[in-house]
Amino acid sequence: MIARVALGGLAWLTLAYLAFPLVVILGASLTTTEFLAFPPRGLTLAWYGRVVADPSYVGAFWTSTWLAALAAASAVLLGLPASLAIARHDFPGKAALAALLMSPLLLPHIVLGAALLQYCVHVGIARTPLALLVGHTVIVAPFVIRAVLPLLTAEQRALEEASMDLGAGPFQTFCRVTLPLVRSGVVSGALFAFISSWINVELSMFGTTASMTTVPVKLLNHVQYQVDPLIAAVSGITILAAAAAIVAIDVVFGLDLLAERK
Amino acid sequence: MTRLPAFLGALRRDMPWPLLAAPLLFFAAFFAFPLAVVLVASVTAADGGGLTLAHYARVLLDAYHWDILWLTLRIAFVTTAIAMMLGYPLAYYLVRVVEARWLRRACVVLLVIPLFTSNIVRSFGWMVLLGRVGIVNETLQGAGLIERPIRFLGSETGIVIGLVYILLPFVVLTTGNAIAAIDRRLEEAASDLGAGPAQRFRTIVWPLSLPGLLSGAVIVFTLAVSAYVTPALLSSGRVTVFSMLIYQQYASVFDFHYGGALSVVLLVATLLLLWAAAAIDPTRRRT
């Protein structure tokens, strides 16, 4: 009994620890003072108004979003065929290839960012949108592969063979059989890819410029010199967007990740 | 040597090139090749001359770098240990104790929101909380627990608090997943055979959930070793971790050779520790 109460207490303290900083940011973004204050003094949405009126922040939101969307799309275009190759074919060096494609999850992003910067200086595309995009694609592609690969099972293969036996061509089989069966993996992998790209700092900070910068990098540069409610408001927007995305995922997929399997 | 033509033949015949050409080319061009460029830069002289190990000597023969590497690893170890200690009970609680489905879902949402938010934003929250006039210090002072504000920002403690916060959800999710997959009938059988709750936990739940806990710990450790943003924001420039050295070289000093050597050292140190962790993994032998 005592153990159960202690466990519950520790669990709720830990949950509070997880929620607290986000609550503080959201609270501090509502202050009427010129400096950060929590609890906020007075309530106003003026700081949000300033963010929306600041073209550099609006630009950064656009950059982050198209970058994440393109990176997620490229990750699907590369990750889906790679997953199919790994699941459906036997070839020399398959394990090594799978390890190579998954390794961006393991390697320090700062090393990868530095490497890409140096490489892109050689190739002549340093600090261009293309350089940012290829870097983001590399680090988010593993999410797609990890989500799709477990869905490509032997039973599914049987369905594909049945489709071919019944006269469908490879392309038709892919569109009618394979794709619908892995759709949930593609969607969740692409979603993780999009979010991981959107929030990335450690790679992006080597690739951005004053005129082309992502929200996290802009925040990093701002926070290192000045901490004010404007930062809290920008952060608040990203927190609310994340919360909205997660609730949407919860409604669509059911986020009961920790339910016991019966 | 006779095997080489056979291997090349197999490559031509068996490789699903239509599927693999694009991913392979892309990863070669923008992943393998850039890393190779770093490796080459780290062993060539700055004036474009021949091979040299001078950059590695500069990194490895300087006690300062060892201090920083040790500090970085220490922060990563402490972060991993605390995340495991907090994460396991929370995962167990959410899976086994929380009955209401909506409550567990709400908690999962709460766990995942930080993962969907940039670590800049999350570290920034702690900058506000841990400052000299932040809430943590004001509360402790108000309660009469301390007389003068504690300096969290710019200390290892502050960095660990921030990193544990950012990385904890990984442990909870991997461990919770493992606990949720345990077949309750095993425990019922143990109970029928006379095992008490403590014994059931020790002999069934703990060993079966250990792989989840360890895989979470590996994620936390690798991310903590290479973390840049959280230490940079919470150190106030007073504590330097290894990733900051790398960033300095690439972003302000522009010494790609010396920076390359630093990158390779961090990479090798991380991979060595992961390899060691896999080698002593207690869950591996049993299976």
Coordinates of C-alpha atoms in Angstrom, one line a residue:
Chain A
M1 CA 0.0 0.0 0.0
I2 CA 2.7 2.4 1.0
A3 CA 4.7 1.4 -2.0
R4 CA 1.8 2.1 -4.2
V5 CA 1.3 5.6 -2.8
A6 CA 5.0 6.3 -3.1
L7 CA 4.9 5.1 -6.7
G8 CA 2.0 7.3 -7.5
G9 CA 3.5 10.3 -5.8
L10 CA 6.8 9.9 -7.7
A11 CA 5.0 9.4 -11.0
W12 CA 2.9 12.6 -10.6
L13 CA 5.9 14.6 -9.5
T14 CA 7.7 13.4 -12.6
L15 CA 4.7 14.3 -14.8
A16 CA 4.7 17.8 -13.2
Y17 CA 8.4 18.1 -13.9
L18 CA 7.6 17.4 -17.6
A19 CA 4.7 19.8 -17.8
F20 CA 6.1 22.7 -15.7
P21 CA 8.5 24.4 -18.2
L22 CA 5.9 24.4 -20.9
V23 CA 3.3 25.9 -18.5
V24 CA 5.9 28.5 -17.5
I25 CA 6.6 29.5 -21.1
L26 CA 2.9 29.8 -21.9
G27 CA 2.3 31.8 -18.7
A28 CA 5.2 34.1 -19.3
S29 CA 4.1 34.9 -22.8
L30 CA 0.9 36.5 -21.5
T31 CA 2.6 39.1 -19.3
T32 CA 2.0 42.8 -19.8
T33 CA 5.5 43.6 -18.6
E34 CA 8.4 44.3 -20.9
F35 CA 10.5 41.6 -19.1
L36 CA 9.8 37.9 -18.5
A37 CA 7.6 37.3 -15.5
F38 CA 6.0 34.2 -14.1
P39 CA 3.4 34.2 -12.9
P40 CA 2.5 36.8 -15.5
R41 CA 1.6 40.3 -14.4
G42 CA -1.6 41.1 -16.1
L43 CA -2.8 39.1 -19.1
T44 CA -2.4 40.2 -22.7
L45 CA -2.0 38.7 -26.1
A46 CA 0.1 41.6 -27.3
W47 CA 3.3 39.6 -27.5
Y48 CA 1.6 37.2 -29.9
G49 CA 0.5 40.2 -31.9
R50 CA 4.1 41.3 -32.1
V51 CA 5.3 37.9 -33.4
V52 CA 2.6 37.8 -36.1
A53 CA 3.5 41.4 -37.1
D54 CA 7.3 40.6 -37.3
P55 CA 8.1 39.6 -40.9
S56 CA 11.3 37.9 -39.8
Y57 CA 9.5 35.5 -37.5
V58 CA 6.7 34.9 -40.0
G59 CA 9.4 34.2 -42.6
A60 CA 11.1 31.8 -40.3
F61 CA 7.8 29.9 -39.7
W62 CA 7.4 29.6 -43.5
T63 CA 11.0 28.4 -43.9
S64 CA 10.7 25.8 -41.2
T65 CA 7.4 24.5 -42.5
W66 CA 8.3 24.1 -46.2
L67 CA 11.7 22.7 -45.2
A68 CA 10.0 20.1 -43.0
A69 CA 7.4 19.3 -45.6
L70 CA 9.9 18.8 -48.4
A71 CA 12.3 16.8 -46.1
A72 CA 9.4 14.5 -45.0
A73 CA 8.3 14.0 -48.7
S74 CA 11.9 13.3 -49.8
A75 CA 12.3 10.9 -46.8
V76 CA 9.2 9.0 -48.0
L77 CA 10.5 8.9 -51.6
L78 CA 13.8 7.5 -50.5
G79 CA 12.7 5.5 -47.4
L80 CA 9.7 3.6 -49.0
P81 CA 11.7 2.0 -51.8
A82 CA 14.6 1.3 -49.5
S83 CA 12.3 -0.5 -47.1
L84 CA 10.8 -2.5 -49.9
A85 CA 14.3 -3.5 -51.1
I86 CA 15.3 -4.6 -47.6
A87 CA 12.1 -6.5 -46.8
R88 CA 11.6 -8.2 -50.2
H89 CA 15.0 -8.9 -51.6
D90 CA 18.1 -10.8 -50.7
F91 CA 21.3 -9.2 -51.8
P92 CA 24.9 -8.9 -50.6
G93 CA 25.5 -6.3 -48.0
K94 CA 21.8 -6.0 -47.0
A95 CA 22.6 -5.7 -43.2
A96 CA 25.2 -3.1 -43.9
L97 CA 22.9 -1.1 -46.1
A98 CA 20.1 -1.2 -43.4
A99 CA 22.7 -0.1 -40.8
L100 CA 23.8 2.8 -43.1
L101 CA 20.3 4.0 -43.6
M102 CA 19.5 3.9 -39.9
S103 CA 22.7 5.4 -38.6
P104 CA 21.7 9.1 -38.8
L105 CA 19.6 8.2 -35.7
L106 CA 22.7 7.3 -33.8
L107 CA 25.3 9.8 -34.9
P108 CA 25.7 13.1 -33.2
H109 CA 23.7 15.6 -35.4
I110 CA 26.3 18.3 -34.7
V111 CA 29.0 16.2 -36.3
L112 CA 26.7 15.6 -39.3
G113 CA 25.9 19.3 -39.5
A114 CA 29.5 20.2 -39.5
A115 CA 30.3 17.5 -42.1
L116 CA 27.6 18.7 -44.4
L117 CA 28.7 22.3 -44.0
Q118 CA 32.3 21.4 -44.9
Y119 CA 31.1 19.2 -47.8
C120 CA 28.7 21.8 -49.2
V121 CA 31.5 24.5 -49.1
H122 CA 33.5 22.1 -51.4
V123 CA 30.5 21.5 -53.7
G124 CA 29.5 25.1 -53.7
I125 CA 26.0 24.8 -52.2
A126 CA 26.8 25.9 -48.6
R127 CA 24.1 27.8 -46.9
T128 CA 21.6 27.3 -49.7
P129 CA 18.1 25.9 -49.3
L130 CA 19.2 22.8 -51.1
A131 CA 22.0 22.1 -48.5
L132 CA 19.5 22.5 -45.6
L133 CA 17.0 20.2 -47.4
V134 CA 19.5 17.3 -48.1
G135 CA 20.7 17.4 -44.5
H136 CA 17.3 17.3 -43.1
T137 CA 16.3 14.5 -45.5
V138 CA 19.2 12.4 -44.3
I139 CA 18.4 12.7 -40.6
V140 CA 14.6 12.1 -41.0
A141 CA 14.6 9.3 -43.6
P142 CA 15.3 6.6 -40.9
F143 CA 11.9 7.5 -39.2
V144 CA 10.1 6.5 -42.4
I145 CA 12.1 3.3 -42.8
R146 CA 11.6 2.4 -39.1
A147 CA 7.8 2.9 -39.4
V148 CA 7.4 1.1 -42.8
L149 CA 9.7 -1.9 -42.4
P150 CA 7.7 -3.8 -39.7
L151 CA 4.6 -3.6 -41.9
L152 CA 6.2 -5.4 -44.8
T153 CA 5.4 -8.9 -43.5
A154 CA 5.4 -12.3 -45.2
E155 CA 1.6 -12.4 -45.2
Q156 CA 1.6 -9.1 -47.1
R157 CA 4.0 -10.6 -49.6
A158 CA 1.5 -13.4 -50.2
L159 CA -1.2 -10.9 -51.0
E160 CA 1.2 -9.2 -53.5
E161 CA 1.9 -12.6 -55.1
A162 CA -1.8 -13.3 -55.3
S163 CA -2.4 -10.0 -57.0
M164 CA 0.4 -10.7 -59.6
D165 CA -1.0 -14.2 -60.1
L166 CA -4.4 -12.7 -60.9
G167 CA -2.8 -10.7 -63.6
A168 CA -2.0 -7.3 -62.1
G169 CA 1.3 -5.8 -63.2
P170 CA 3.9 -4.7 -60.6
F171 CA 2.8 -1.1 -60.7
Q172 CA -0.8 -2.0 -60.2
T173 CA 0.1 -4.4 -57.4
F174 CA 2.1 -1.7 -55.7
C175 CA -0.7 0.9 -55.9
R176 CA -3.6 -1.5 -55.1
V177 CA -2.0 -3.9 -52.6
T178 CA 1.4 -2.7 -51.2
L179 CA 0.7 0.9 -50.7
P180 CA -2.7 0.6 -48.8
L181 CA -1.1 -2.0 -46.5
V182 CA 1.8 0.3 -45.5
R183 CA -0.1 3.5 -45.6
S184 CA -0.3 3.9 -41.8
G185 CA 3.5 3.4 -41.5
V186 CA 4.1 5.9 -44.3
V187 CA 1.8 8.5 -42.6
S188 CA 3.3 8.1 -39.1
G189 CA 6.9 7.9 -40.4
A190 CA 6.3 11.1 -42.5
L191 CA 4.8 12.8 -39.5
F192 CA 7.7 12.0 -37.3
A193 CA 10.0 13.1 -40.1
F194 CA 8.2 16.4 -40.5
I195 CA 8.3 17.1 -36.8
S196 CA 11.9 16.1 -36.3
S197 CA 12.9 18.3 -39.2
W198 CA 10.7 21.2 -37.9
I199 CA 12.3 21.2 -34.4
N200 CA 15.9 20.5 -35.5
V201 CA 18.5 22.9 -34.3
E202 CA 21.8 21.1 -34.3
L203 CA 21.9 20.4 -38.0
S204 CA 20.1 23.6 -39.2
M205 CA 22.4 26.0 -37.4
F206 CA 25.2 25.1 -39.8
G207 CA 23.0 25.8 -42.8
T208 CA 21.0 28.9 -42.2
T209 CA 21.7 32.5 -43.1
A210 CA 20.3 35.8 -41.8
S211 CA 17.7 35.9 -44.5
M212 CA 16.9 32.1 -44.5
T213 CA 16.5 30.8 -41.0
T214 CA 14.3 28.3 -39.3
V215 CA 12.3 29.1 -36.1
P216 CA 14.5 27.0 -33.7
V217 CA 17.7 28.6 -35.1
K218 CA 16.2 32.1 -34.9
L219 CA 15.1 31.4 -31.3
L220 CA 18.6 30.1 -30.4
N221 CA 20.2 33.3 -31.8
H222 CA 17.7 35.5 -30.0
V223 CA 17.9 33.7 -26.6
Q224 CA 21.7 33.9 -26.5
Y225 CA 21.5 37.7 -26.4
Q226 CA 18.2 38.6 -25.0
V227 CA 15.4 36.9 -23.1
D228 CA 12.1 38.6 -23.3
P229 CA 8.3 37.8 -23.6
L230 CA 8.5 37.9 -27.4
I231 CA 10.6 34.7 -27.2
A232 CA 8.1 33.2 -24.9
A233 CA 5.3 34.0 -27.4
V234 CA 7.2 32.4 -30.3
S235 CA 7.9 29.4 -28.1
G236 CA 4.2 29.4 -27.0
I237 CA 3.1 29.2 -30.6
T238 CA 5.3 26.1 -31.2
I239 CA 4.1 24.4 -28.1
L240 CA 0.4 25.0 -29.0
A241 CA 1.1 23.8 -32.5
A242 CA 2.7 20.6 -31.1
A243 CA -0.2 20.1 -28.7
A244 CA -2.7 20.5 -31.5
A245 CA -0.8 18.0 -33.7
I246 CA -0.6 15.5 -31.0
V247 CA -4.3 15.7 -30.1
A248 CA -5.1 15.3 -33.8
I249 CA -2.9 12.2 -33.9
D250 CA -4.5 10.9 -30.8
V251 CA -7.9 11.3 -32.3
V252 CA -6.9 9.7 -35.7
F253 CA -4.6 7.0 -34.6
G254 CA -5.4 6.6 -30.8
L255 CA -2.3 7.4 -28.8
D256 CA -2.9 4.8 -26.2
L257 CA 0.7 3.7 -26.6
L258 CA 1.1 2.3 -23.1
A259 CA -2.0 0.2 -23.0
E260 CA -1.4 -3.4 -22.0
R261 CA -1.7 -5.8 -24.9
K262 CA -4.3 -8.4 -24.2
Chain B
M1 CA 40.3 -13.5 -55.6
T2 CA 38.0 -15.9 -57.5
R3 CA 35.2 -14.8 -55.3
L4 CA 35.3 -11.2 -56.4
P5 CA 33.7 -11.8 -59.9
A6 CA 31.1 -13.9 -58.2
F7 CA 30.3 -11.1 -55.8
L8 CA 30.1 -8.5 -58.5
G9 CA 27.9 -10.9 -60.5
A10 CA 25.6 -11.2 -57.4
L11 CA 25.6 -7.4 -57.1
R12 CA 24.5 -7.0 -60.7
R13 CA 21.9 -9.8 -60.5
D14 CA 20.5 -9.7 -57.0
M15 CA 20.5 -6.0 -56.1
P16 CA 17.1 -4.5 -56.5
W17 CA 18.6 -1.5 -58.2
P18 CA 15.3 0.2 -59.3
L19 CA 14.4 0.4 -55.6
L20 CA 17.9 1.1 -54.2
A21 CA 19.5 3.4 -56.7
A22 CA 18.0 6.6 -55.4
P23 CA 18.4 6.0 -51.6
L24 CA 21.9 4.7 -52.0
L25 CA 23.0 7.5 -54.2
F26 CA 21.5 10.1 -51.9
F27 CA 23.0 8.6 -48.7
A28 CA 26.4 8.2 -50.4
A29 CA 26.3 11.8 -51.6
F30 CA 25.0 13.6 -48.6
F31 CA 25.8 11.3 -45.7
A32 CA 28.8 8.9 -46.3
F33 CA 30.7 11.3 -48.4
P34 CA 30.5 14.4 -46.1
L35 CA 31.6 12.2 -43.2
A36 CA 34.5 11.0 -45.3
V37 CA 35.4 14.6 -46.0
V38 CA 35.6 15.3 -42.3
L39 CA 37.7 12.2 -41.8
V40 CA 40.1 13.2 -44.6
A41 CA 40.3 16.8 -43.3
S42 CA 41.1 15.5 -39.8
V43 CA 44.3 13.7 -41.1
T44 CA 45.6 16.3 -43.6
A45 CA 47.7 19.4 -42.9
A46 CA 46.0 22.8 -43.0
D47 CA 48.2 24.1 -45.8
G48 CA 46.9 21.4 -48.1
G49 CA 50.0 19.3 -47.5
G50 CA 50.2 15.6 -46.9
L51 CA 48.9 13.3 -44.2
T52 CA 49.4 14.3 -40.6
L53 CA 48.2 13.2 -37.2
A54 CA 48.9 16.7 -35.8
H55 CA 45.3 17.6 -35.3
Y56 CA 44.7 14.4 -33.3
A57 CA 47.8 15.1 -31.3
R58 CA 46.4 18.6 -30.6
V59 CA 43.2 17.1 -29.4
L60 CA 44.5 14.1 -27.5
L61 CA 47.6 15.4 -25.9
D62 CA 45.9 18.4 -24.3
A63 CA 44.6 17.8 -20.8
Y64 CA 41.9 20.4 -21.4
H65 CA 40.2 18.3 -24.0
W66 CA 40.3 15.2 -21.7
D67 CA 38.7 17.3 -19.0
I68 CA 35.9 18.4 -21.3
L69 CA 35.4 14.9 -22.7
W70 CA 35.2 13.5 -19.1
L71 CA 32.8 16.3 -18.1
T72 CA 30.6 15.6 -21.2
L73 CA 30.6 11.9 -20.4
R74 CA 29.9 12.5 -16.7
I75 CA 26.9 14.7 -17.5
A76 CA 25.7 12.1 -20.0
F77 CA 26.0 9.2 -17.4
V78 CA 24.3 11.2 -14.6
T79 CA 21.6 12.2 -17.0
T80 CA 21.0 8.6 -18.1
A81 CA 21.0 7.3 -14.5
I82 CA 18.5 9.9 -13.3
A83 CA 16.3 9.5 -16.4
M84 CA 16.2 5.7 -15.8
M85 CA 15.4 6.2 -12.1
L86 CA 12.5 8.6 -12.8
G87 CA 11.4 7.0 -16.0
Y88 CA 10.9 3.4 -14.8
P89 CA 8.5 4.2 -12.0
L90 CA 6.5 6.5 -14.2
A91 CA 6.3 3.9 -17.0
Y92 CA 5.2 1.3 -14.5
Y93 CA 2.7 3.6 -13.0
L94 CA 1.2 4.6 -16.3
V95 CA 0.9 1.0 -17.6
R96 CA 0.0 -1.0 -14.5
V97 CA -1.6 1.5 -12.0
V98 CA -3.5 4.0 -14.1
E99 CA -6.9 2.4 -14.8
A100 CA -8.7 5.1 -16.7
R101 CA -7.9 4.9 -20.4
W102 CA -8.5 8.7 -20.9
L103 CA -6.0 9.5 -18.1
R104 CA -3.3 7.3 -19.5
R105 CA -3.9 8.8 -22.9
A106 CA -3.7 12.3 -21.4
C107 CA -0.4 11.4 -19.8
V108 CA 1.0 10.0 -23.0
V109 CA 0.0 13.2 -24.8
L110 CA 1.9 15.1 -22.0
L111 CA 4.9 12.9 -22.5
V112 CA 4.9 13.4 -26.3
I113 CA 4.3 17.1 -26.4
P114 CA 7.9 17.9 -25.2
L115 CA 9.2 15.5 -27.9
F116 CA 7.3 17.5 -30.5
T117 CA 8.8 20.8 -29.3
S118 CA 12.2 22.1 -30.1
N119 CA 14.8 21.6 -27.4
I120 CA 15.5 25.4 -27.6
V121 CA 12.0 26.0 -26.4
R122 CA 12.2 23.4 -23.6
S123 CA 15.6 24.6 -22.5
F124 CA 14.4 28.2 -22.6
G125 CA 11.7 27.2 -20.0
W126 CA 14.4 26.1 -17.7
M127 CA 16.4 29.3 -18.2
V128 CA 13.3 31.1 -16.9
L129 CA 12.8 28.7 -14.0
L130 CA 16.4 28.3 -12.9
G131 CA 17.6 32.0 -13.1
R132 CA 18.8 33.8 -9.9
V133 CA 15.3 35.3 -9.5
G134 CA 13.6 32.3 -11.1
I135 CA 10.7 30.5 -9.5
V136 CA 12.9 27.6 -8.2
N137 CA 15.1 29.9 -6.2
E138 CA 12.3 32.2 -5.0
T139 CA 10.4 29.2 -3.8
L140 CA 13.3 27.7 -2.0
Q141 CA 14.1 31.0 -0.4
G142 CA 10.5 31.7 0.5
A143 CA 10.3 28.3 2.2
G144 CA 13.5 29.2 4.1
L145 CA 15.4 26.3 2.7
I146 CA 18.2 28.4 1.4
E147 CA 19.5 31.9 2.2
R148 CA 21.1 33.0 -1.0
P149 CA 20.0 31.9 -4.5
I150 CA 21.6 28.8 -5.8
R151 CA 23.4 29.2 -9.1
F152 CA 21.8 26.6 -11.3
L153 CA 22.5 28.3 -14.6
G154 CA 26.2 27.9 -15.5
S155 CA 26.6 24.7 -13.5
E156 CA 26.6 21.0 -14.3
T157 CA 23.5 20.6 -12.1
G158 CA 21.5 23.0 -14.4
I159 CA 22.6 21.2 -17.5
V160 CA 21.7 17.8 -16.0
I161 CA 18.2 19.1 -14.9
G162 CA 17.6 20.4 -18.5
L163 CA 18.9 17.2 -20.2
V164 CA 16.9 14.8 -18.0
Y165 CA 13.8 16.8 -18.7
I166 CA 14.4 16.7 -22.4
L167 CA 15.3 13.0 -22.6
L168 CA 13.1 11.4 -20.0
P169 CA 10.1 10.7 -22.4
F170 CA 12.3 8.3 -24.4
V171 CA 12.9 6.1 -21.3
V172 CA 9.2 6.2 -20.3
L173 CA 8.0 5.3 -23.8
T174 CA 10.5 2.4 -24.4
T175 CA 10.1 1.0 -20.9
G176 CA 6.3 1.5 -20.9
N177 CA 6.1 -0.4 -24.2
A178 CA 8.1 -3.3 -22.7
I179 CA 6.0 -3.4 -19.5
A180 CA 2.8 -3.3 -21.6
A181 CA 3.9 -6.3 -23.6
I182 CA 4.3 -8.5 -20.5
D183 CA 1.8 -11.3 -20.3
R184 CA -0.1 -11.0 -17.0
R185 CA -0.7 -14.7 -16.9
L186 CA 3.0 -15.2 -16.1
E187 CA 2.4 -13.2 -12.9
E188 CA -0.8 -15.0 -12.1
A189 CA 1.0 -18.3 -12.4
A190 CA 3.8 -17.1 -10.1
S191 CA 1.1 -15.9 -7.7
D192 CA -0.6 -19.3 -7.7
L193 CA 2.8 -20.9 -7.0
G194 CA 3.1 -18.7 -3.9
A195 CA 5.3 -15.7 -5.1
G196 CA 4.6 -12.4 -3.3
P197 CA 4.4 -9.1 -5.1
A198 CA 8.0 -8.2 -4.6
Q199 CA 9.2 -11.6 -5.8
R200 CA 6.9 -11.4 -8.8
F201 CA 8.3 -8.0 -9.7
R202 CA 11.9 -9.2 -9.2
T203 CA 11.6 -12.4 -11.2
I204 CA 9.1 -11.5 -13.9
V205 CA 8.4 -7.8 -14.5
W206 CA 11.9 -6.5 -14.0
P207 CA 13.8 -8.9 -16.3
L208 CA 11.1 -8.7 -19.0
S209 CA 11.1 -4.9 -18.9
L210 CA 14.8 -4.5 -18.7
P211 CA 15.4 -4.5 -22.5
G212 CA 13.0 -1.6 -22.9
L213 CA 14.7 0.3 -20.1
L214 CA 18.1 -0.3 -21.6
S215 CA 17.1 0.7 -25.1
G216 CA 15.7 3.9 -23.7
A217 CA 19.0 4.4 -21.8
V218 CA 21.0 4.0 -24.9
I219 CA 18.9 6.7 -26.7
V220 CA 19.3 9.0 -23.8
F221 CA 23.0 8.5 -23.5
T222 CA 23.8 9.0 -27.2
L223 CA 21.6 12.2 -27.3
A224 CA 23.1 13.5 -24.0
V225 CA 26.7 13.0 -25.2
S226 CA 26.2 15.0 -28.4
A227 CA 23.6 17.6 -27.0
Y228 CA 24.5 21.1 -28.0
V229 CA 21.5 23.3 -27.4
T230 CA 20.7 22.5 -23.8
P231 CA 24.2 22.8 -22.5
A232 CA 24.8 25.9 -24.5
L233 CA 21.7 27.7 -23.1
L234 CA 21.9 26.4 -19.5
S235 CA 25.7 26.8 -19.1
S236 CA 25.7 30.6 -19.5
G237 CA 29.0 30.2 -21.2
R238 CA 30.6 28.9 -17.9
V239 CA 30.6 25.2 -18.7
T240 CA 31.9 23.8 -22.0
V241 CA 30.9 20.4 -23.3
F242 CA 32.5 18.6 -26.2
S243 CA 29.8 19.6 -28.8
M244 CA 30.5 23.3 -28.1
L245 CA 34.1 22.8 -29.0
I246 CA 33.1 21.3 -32.3
Y247 CA 30.6 24.1 -33.0
Q248 CA 33.3 26.8 -32.2
Q249 CA 35.7 25.3 -34.7
Y250 CA 33.1 25.1 -37.5
A251 CA 31.1 28.2 -36.9
S252 CA 33.6 30.8 -35.7
V253 CA 37.2 29.6 -35.9
F254 CA 36.7 27.9 -39.3
D255 CA 39.4 25.4 -38.6
F256 CA 37.9 22.4 -40.4
H257 CA 40.9 20.2 -39.8
Y258 CA 41.1 20.6 -36.0
G259 CA 37.2 20.6 -35.9
G260 CA 37.3 17.4 -38.0
A261 CA 39.6 15.7 -35.5
L262 CA 37.3 16.8 -32.6
S263 CA 34.3 15.4 -34.5
V264 CA 35.9 12.1 -35.1
V265 CA 37.0 11.9 -31.4
L266 CA 33.4 12.5 -30.3
L267 CA 32.1 10.0 -32.8
V268 CA 34.5 7.3 -31.8
A269 CA 33.9 7.9 -28.1
T270 CA 30.2 7.6 -28.6
L271 CA 30.4 4.4 -30.7
L272 CA 32.9 2.8 -28.3
L273 CA 30.6 3.4 -25.4
L274 CA 27.5 2.1 -27.3
W275 CA 29.6 -1.0 -28.3
A276 CA 30.6 -1.5 -24.7
A277 CA 26.9 -1.2 -23.6
A278 CA 25.9 -3.8 -26.2
A279 CA 28.7 -6.1 -25.0
I280 CA 27.7 -6.0 -21.4
D281 CA 24.0 -6.0 -22.1
P282 CA 22.6 -8.4 -19.5
T283 CA 19.5 -9.1 -21.6
R284 CA 21.5 -10.5 -24.5
R285 CA 22.9 -13.6 -22.9
R286 CA 19.6 -14.9 -21.7
T287 CA 18.0 -15.0 -25.1

